Amino acid sequence: GSVTGAVAGVKGSEMIQTKNENPQNMLAGRVAGLRVWQKSSEPGTFSNSFDIRGMGSPLVIIDGIPRTTEEFQRLNPNDIEDVSVLKDASAAIYGVRAANGVVLVTTKQGREGQAKVSYNGSFTFQVPSKMPKLANAYEAMTLYNEQSMNKVDGGSIIYTEDDFEAFRNGTRGPPTGTRCSSPTSRPRRSTTSASR
């Protein structure tokens, strides 16, 4: 028989040209009407969602078996032979669960003949283009106090003159020369009220 309706197909070899570990993200921009939302960029997080023509999550079928969206996202992209996306009437053969469309995934299978081995690898690293100028302990303490005093509802002095002196001579807190990258990353030490 033939399938009547809108069907879009993507070969696995086309998908892996997109460098992404999530096959669902690889479909973005390759299938008309398919929208993919990446909820987190944290490595190992598989919480994306997708829909066909804004109708809700489609039914995912991998090698003839209904699966969850998360199982599709965890599938090794190199194991995918092809993906077919069935829209509207073409998805009707899968029943009510396919009301939002169907994503048919076919994985690679073994074949008779000579064994073939393929390898695909990449190596990447990131380095900052410029390192920020860091504040020393004295500058960081001054910025904490300034930030606190500039609050709309009034503020208080976080570091007193005694604290400044203790930092300077190394009797309390980090020794002189300690670098702080952000004035907001350090917890409050004392809260002596001051009027403005």
mmCIF file of C-alpha atoms in Angstrom:
data_model
loop_
_atom_site.group_PDB
_atom_site.id
_atom_site.type_symbol
_atom_site.label_atom_id
_atom_site.label_comp_id
_atom_site.label_asym_id
_atom_site.label_seq_id
_atom_site.Cartn_x
_atom_site.Cartn_y
_atom_site.Cartn_z
ATOM 1 C CA GLY A 1 0.000 0.000 0.000
ATOM 2 C CA SER A 2 0.916 3.635 -0.255
ATOM 3 C CA VAL A 3 0.897 6.392 2.324
ATOM 4 C CA THR A 4 -1.307 9.404 1.652
ATOM 5 C CA GLY A 5 -0.389 12.699 3.287
ATOM 6 C CA ALA A 6 2.634 14.715 4.279
ATOM 7 C CA VAL A 7 5.802 12.711 4.920
ATOM 8 C CA ALA A 8 9.292 14.131 5.408
ATOM 9 C CA GLY A 9 12.410 11.993 5.486
ATOM 10 C CA VAL A 10 15.940 12.632 6.725
ATOM 11 C CA LYS A 11 18.859 10.252 6.220
ATOM 12 C CA GLY A 12 21.074 9.476 9.188
ATOM 13 C CA SER A 13 24.130 10.483 7.154
ATOM 14 C CA GLU A 14 22.624 13.976 6.752
ATOM 15 C CA MET A 15 21.760 14.251 10.439
ATOM 16 C CA ILE A 16 25.269 13.557 11.717
ATOM 17 C CA GLN A 17 26.596 16.517 9.759
ATOM 18 C CA THR A 18 25.071 18.580 12.578
ATOM 19 C CA LYS A 19 27.465 18.310 15.519
ATOM 20 C CA ASN A 20 25.096 17.526 18.372
ATOM 21 C CA GLU A 21 24.758 14.496 20.631
ATOM 22 C CA ASN A 22 20.950 14.742 20.618
ATOM 23 C CA PRO A 23 19.223 13.376 17.473
ATOM 24 C CA GLN A 24 16.136 15.445 18.225
ATOM 25 C CA ASN A 25 18.182 18.661 17.880
ATOM 26 C CA MET A 26 19.596 17.344 14.601
ATOM 27 C CA LEU A 27 16.108 17.365 13.065
ATOM 28 C CA ALA A 28 15.681 21.099 13.694
ATOM 29 C CA GLY A 29 15.639 22.935 10.378
ATOM 30 C CA ARG A 30 15.584 19.708 8.341
ATOM 31 C CA VAL A 31 11.862 18.921 8.577
ATOM 32 C CA ALA A 32 9.240 21.520 7.654
ATOM 33 C CA GLY A 33 6.780 22.151 10.478
ATOM 34 C CA LEU A 34 8.907 20.451 13.154
ATOM 35 C CA ARG A 35 9.828 22.678 16.104
ATOM 36 C CA VAL A 36 12.425 21.699 18.715
ATOM 37 C CA TRP A 37 12.926 23.413 22.083
ATOM 38 C CA GLN A 38 16.181 22.843 23.914
ATOM 39 C CA LYS A 39 15.328 23.486 27.563
ATOM 40 C CA SER A 40 18.866 23.136 28.893
ATOM 41 C CA SER A 41 22.384 23.207 27.515
ATOM 42 C CA GLU A 42 23.747 21.243 30.464
ATOM 43 C CA PRO A 43 25.695 18.187 29.252
ATOM 44 C CA GLY A 44 23.773 14.942 29.670
ATOM 45 C CA THR A 45 20.402 16.668 30.015
ATOM 46 C CA PHE A 46 17.706 15.160 27.784
ATOM 47 C CA SER A 47 14.694 17.348 28.512
ATOM 48 C CA ASN A 48 13.988 18.805 25.068
ATOM 49 C CA SER A 49 10.529 18.877 23.588
ATOM 50 C CA PHE A 50 9.278 19.038 20.027
ATOM 51 C CA ASP A 51 6.062 19.234 18.068
ATOM 52 C CA ILE A 52 4.801 19.020 14.501
ATOM 53 C CA ARG A 53 2.930 22.079 13.247
ATOM 54 C CA GLY A 54 2.361 23.268 16.821
ATOM 55 C CA MET A 55 0.059 20.355 17.660
ATOM 56 C CA GLY A 56 1.917 18.828 20.617
ATOM 57 C CA SER A 57 4.410 16.014 21.056
ATOM 58 C CA PRO A 58 4.386 13.409 18.273
ATOM 59 C CA LEU A 59 4.425 9.654 18.754
ATOM 60 C CA VAL A 60 7.995 8.326 18.493
ATOM 61 C CA ILE A 61 8.457 4.852 16.995
ATOM 62 C CA ILE A 62 11.935 3.322 16.907
ATOM 63 C CA ASP A 63 12.262 0.173 14.783
ATOM 64 C CA GLY A 64 8.518 -0.437 14.983
ATOM 65 C CA ILE A 65 8.219 -0.027 18.764
ATOM 66 C CA PRO A 66 6.618 3.047 20.418
ATOM 67 C CA ARG A 67 9.212 4.818 22.578
ATOM 68 C CA THR A 68 9.416 7.943 24.709
ATOM 69 C CA THR A 69 10.894 11.219 23.527
ATOM 70 C CA GLU A 70 13.735 10.766 26.043
ATOM 71 C CA GLU A 71 14.662 7.393 24.519
ATOM 72 C CA PHE A 72 14.859 9.015 21.089
ATOM 73 C CA GLN A 73 17.066 11.800 22.471
ATOM 74 C CA ARG A 74 19.461 9.247 24.010
ATOM 75 C CA LEU A 75 19.799 7.286 20.769
ATOM 76 C CA ASN A 76 23.296 7.349 19.267
ATOM 77 C CA PRO A 77 22.998 9.504 16.120
ATOM 78 C CA ASN A 78 25.504 7.232 14.321
ATOM 79 C CA ASP A 79 23.091 4.297 14.769
ATOM 80 C CA ILE A 80 20.269 6.018 12.850
ATOM 81 C CA GLU A 81 19.631 4.884 9.274
ATOM 82 C CA ASP A 82 16.825 7.351 8.591
ATOM 83 C CA VAL A 83 13.998 9.301 10.202
ATOM 84 C CA SER A 84 10.557 9.792 8.655
ATOM 85 C CA VAL A 85 8.107 12.338 10.015
ATOM 86 C CA LEU A 86 4.440 11.602 9.297
ATOM 87 C CA LYS A 87 2.021 14.503 9.442
ATOM 88 C CA ASP A 88 -1.788 14.761 9.180
ATOM 89 C CA ALA A 89 -3.569 11.792 7.510
ATOM 90 C CA SER A 90 -0.393 9.786 6.947
ATOM 91 C CA ALA A 91 -0.138 9.259 10.728
ATOM 92 C CA ALA A 92 -3.700 7.901 11.039
ATOM 93 C CA ILE A 93 -2.588 4.263 10.675
ATOM 94 C CA TYR A 94 -1.006 4.548 14.146
ATOM 95 C CA GLY A 95 -4.280 5.441 15.859
ATOM 96 C CA VAL A 96 -5.232 8.060 18.431
ATOM 97 C CA ARG A 97 -1.741 8.346 19.936
ATOM 98 C CA ALA A 98 -0.536 9.633 16.571
ATOM 99 C CA ALA A 99 -2.926 12.602 16.517
ATOM 100 C CA ASN A 100 0.068 14.976 16.795
ATOM 101 C CA GLY A 101 2.077 13.170 14.124
ATOM 102 C CA VAL A 102 4.612 10.346 14.138
ATOM 103 C CA VAL A 103 8.403 10.272 14.101
ATOM 104 C CA LEU A 104 9.535 6.938 12.620
ATOM 105 C CA VAL A 105 13.152 6.090 13.378
ATOM 106 C CA THR A 106 14.925 3.229 11.629
ATOM 107 C CA THR A 107 18.273 2.187 13.050
ATOM 108 C CA LYS A 108 21.112 0.580 11.125
ATOM 109 C CA GLN A 109 21.014 -3.203 10.856
ATOM 110 C CA GLY A 110 23.675 -5.749 10.057
ATOM 111 C CA ARG A 111 23.989 -6.886 6.435
ATOM 112 C CA GLU A 112 25.482 -9.883 4.726
ATOM 113 C CA GLY A 113 28.843 -9.416 3.089
ATOM 114 C CA GLN A 114 32.230 -8.054 3.984
ATOM 115 C CA ALA A 115 32.568 -6.368 7.372
ATOM 116 C CA LYS A 116 32.996 -2.599 7.321
ATOM 117 C CA VAL A 117 34.424 -0.481 10.102
ATOM 118 C CA SER A 118 34.028 3.285 10.204
ATOM 119 C CA TYR A 119 35.269 5.853 12.673
ATOM 120 C CA ASN A 120 34.102 9.389 13.293
ATOM 121 C CA GLY A 121 35.795 11.464 15.970
ATOM 122 C CA SER A 122 36.401 15.034 16.966
ATOM 123 C CA PHE A 123 38.376 16.900 19.580
ATOM 124 C CA THR A 124 37.463 20.365 20.792
ATOM 125 C CA PHE A 125 38.541 22.671 23.586
ATOM 126 C CA GLN A 126 37.623 26.138 24.717
ATOM 127 C CA VAL A 127 39.815 28.956 25.952
ATOM 128 C CA PRO A 128 38.722 32.439 26.949
ATOM 129 C CA SER A 129 39.680 35.129 24.447
ATOM 130 C CA LYS A 130 40.484 37.527 27.278
ATOM 131 C CA MET A 131 40.878 37.090 31.020
ATOM 132 C CA PRO A 132 39.114 39.696 33.174
ATOM 133 C CA LYS A 133 41.121 41.956 35.464
ATOM 134 C CA LEU A 134 40.476 40.694 38.973
ATOM 135 C CA ALA A 135 40.078 42.751 42.121
ATOM 136 C CA ASN A 136 42.374 42.140 45.076
ATOM 137 C CA ALA A 137 40.914 41.540 48.551
ATOM 138 C CA TYR A 138 40.924 45.231 49.525
ATOM 139 C CA GLU A 139 39.179 46.283 46.286
ATOM 140 C CA ALA A 140 36.619 43.490 46.617
ATOM 141 C CA MET A 141 35.763 44.522 50.196
ATOM 142 C CA THR A 142 35.355 48.133 49.093
ATOM 143 C CA LEU A 143 33.024 47.053 46.272
ATOM 144 C CA TYR A 144 30.942 44.909 48.663
ATOM 145 C CA ASN A 145 30.416 47.910 50.926
ATOM 146 C CA GLU A 146 29.601 50.176 47.973
ATOM 147 C CA GLN A 147 27.106 47.672 46.574
ATOM 148 C CA SER A 148 25.384 47.295 49.932
ATOM 149 C CA MET A 149 25.150 51.040 50.546
ATOM 150 C CA ASN A 150 23.646 51.647 47.076
ATOM 151 C CA LYS A 151 20.613 49.442 47.671
ATOM 152 C CA VAL A 152 17.270 51.147 47.142
ATOM 153 C CA ASP A 153 15.943 50.219 50.585
ATOM 154 C CA GLY A 154 19.093 51.362 52.344
ATOM 155 C CA GLY A 155 22.065 49.257 53.128
ATOM 156 C CA SER A 156 24.577 48.427 55.772
ATOM 157 C CA ILE A 157 28.331 48.287 55.860
ATOM 158 C CA ILE A 158 29.459 44.723 55.309
ATOM 159 C CA TYR A 159 33.143 45.222 56.127
ATOM 160 C CA THR A 160 34.253 47.531 58.940
ATOM 161 C CA GLU A 161 37.609 49.277 59.268
ATOM 162 C CA ASP A 162 38.673 46.423 61.581
ATOM 163 C CA ASP A 163 37.888 43.951 58.787
ATOM 164 C CA PHE A 164 39.938 46.001 56.330
ATOM 165 C CA GLU A 165 42.872 46.034 58.746
ATOM 166 C CA ALA A 166 42.558 42.280 59.399
ATOM 167 C CA PHE A 167 42.695 41.612 55.651
ATOM 168 C CA ARG A 168 45.681 43.931 55.281
ATOM 169 C CA ASN A 169 47.783 42.267 57.983
ATOM 170 C CA GLY A 170 46.503 38.719 57.326
ATOM 171 C CA THR A 171 45.071 38.042 60.806
ATOM 172 C CA ARG A 172 41.602 37.250 59.445
ATOM 173 C CA GLY A 173 40.153 36.278 56.071
ATOM 174 C CA PRO A 174 42.203 35.742 52.952
ATOM 175 C CA PRO A 175 45.708 37.221 53.047
ATOM 176 C CA THR A 176 46.600 40.397 51.167
ATOM 177 C CA GLY A 177 46.864 39.780 47.428
ATOM 178 C CA THR A 178 44.015 37.257 47.273
ATOM 179 C CA ARG A 179 42.084 37.654 44.053
ATOM 180 C CA CYS A 180 38.285 37.858 43.937
ATOM 181 C CA SER A 181 36.567 37.662 40.563
ATOM 182 C CA SER A 182 33.192 38.962 41.680
ATOM 183 C CA PRO A 183 32.118 41.094 44.629
ATOM 184 C CA THR A 184 28.851 39.138 44.831
ATOM 185 C CA SER A 185 30.456 35.702 45.136
ATOM 186 C CA ARG A 186 31.550 36.141 48.764
ATOM 187 C CA PRO A 187 29.150 35.763 51.722
ATOM 188 C CA ARG A 188 28.632 38.565 54.204
ATOM 189 C CA ARG A 189 31.014 38.632 57.150
ATOM 190 C CA SER A 190 29.436 41.205 59.438
ATOM 191 C CA THR A 191 26.487 43.555 59.324
ATOM 192 C CA THR A 192 27.181 46.799 61.123
ATOM 193 C CA SER A 193 24.413 49.293 60.392
ATOM 194 C CA ALA A 194 25.273 52.712 59.064
ATOM 195 C CA SER A 195 23.095 55.704 58.293
ATOM 196 C CA ARG A 196 23.217 57.383 54.909
#
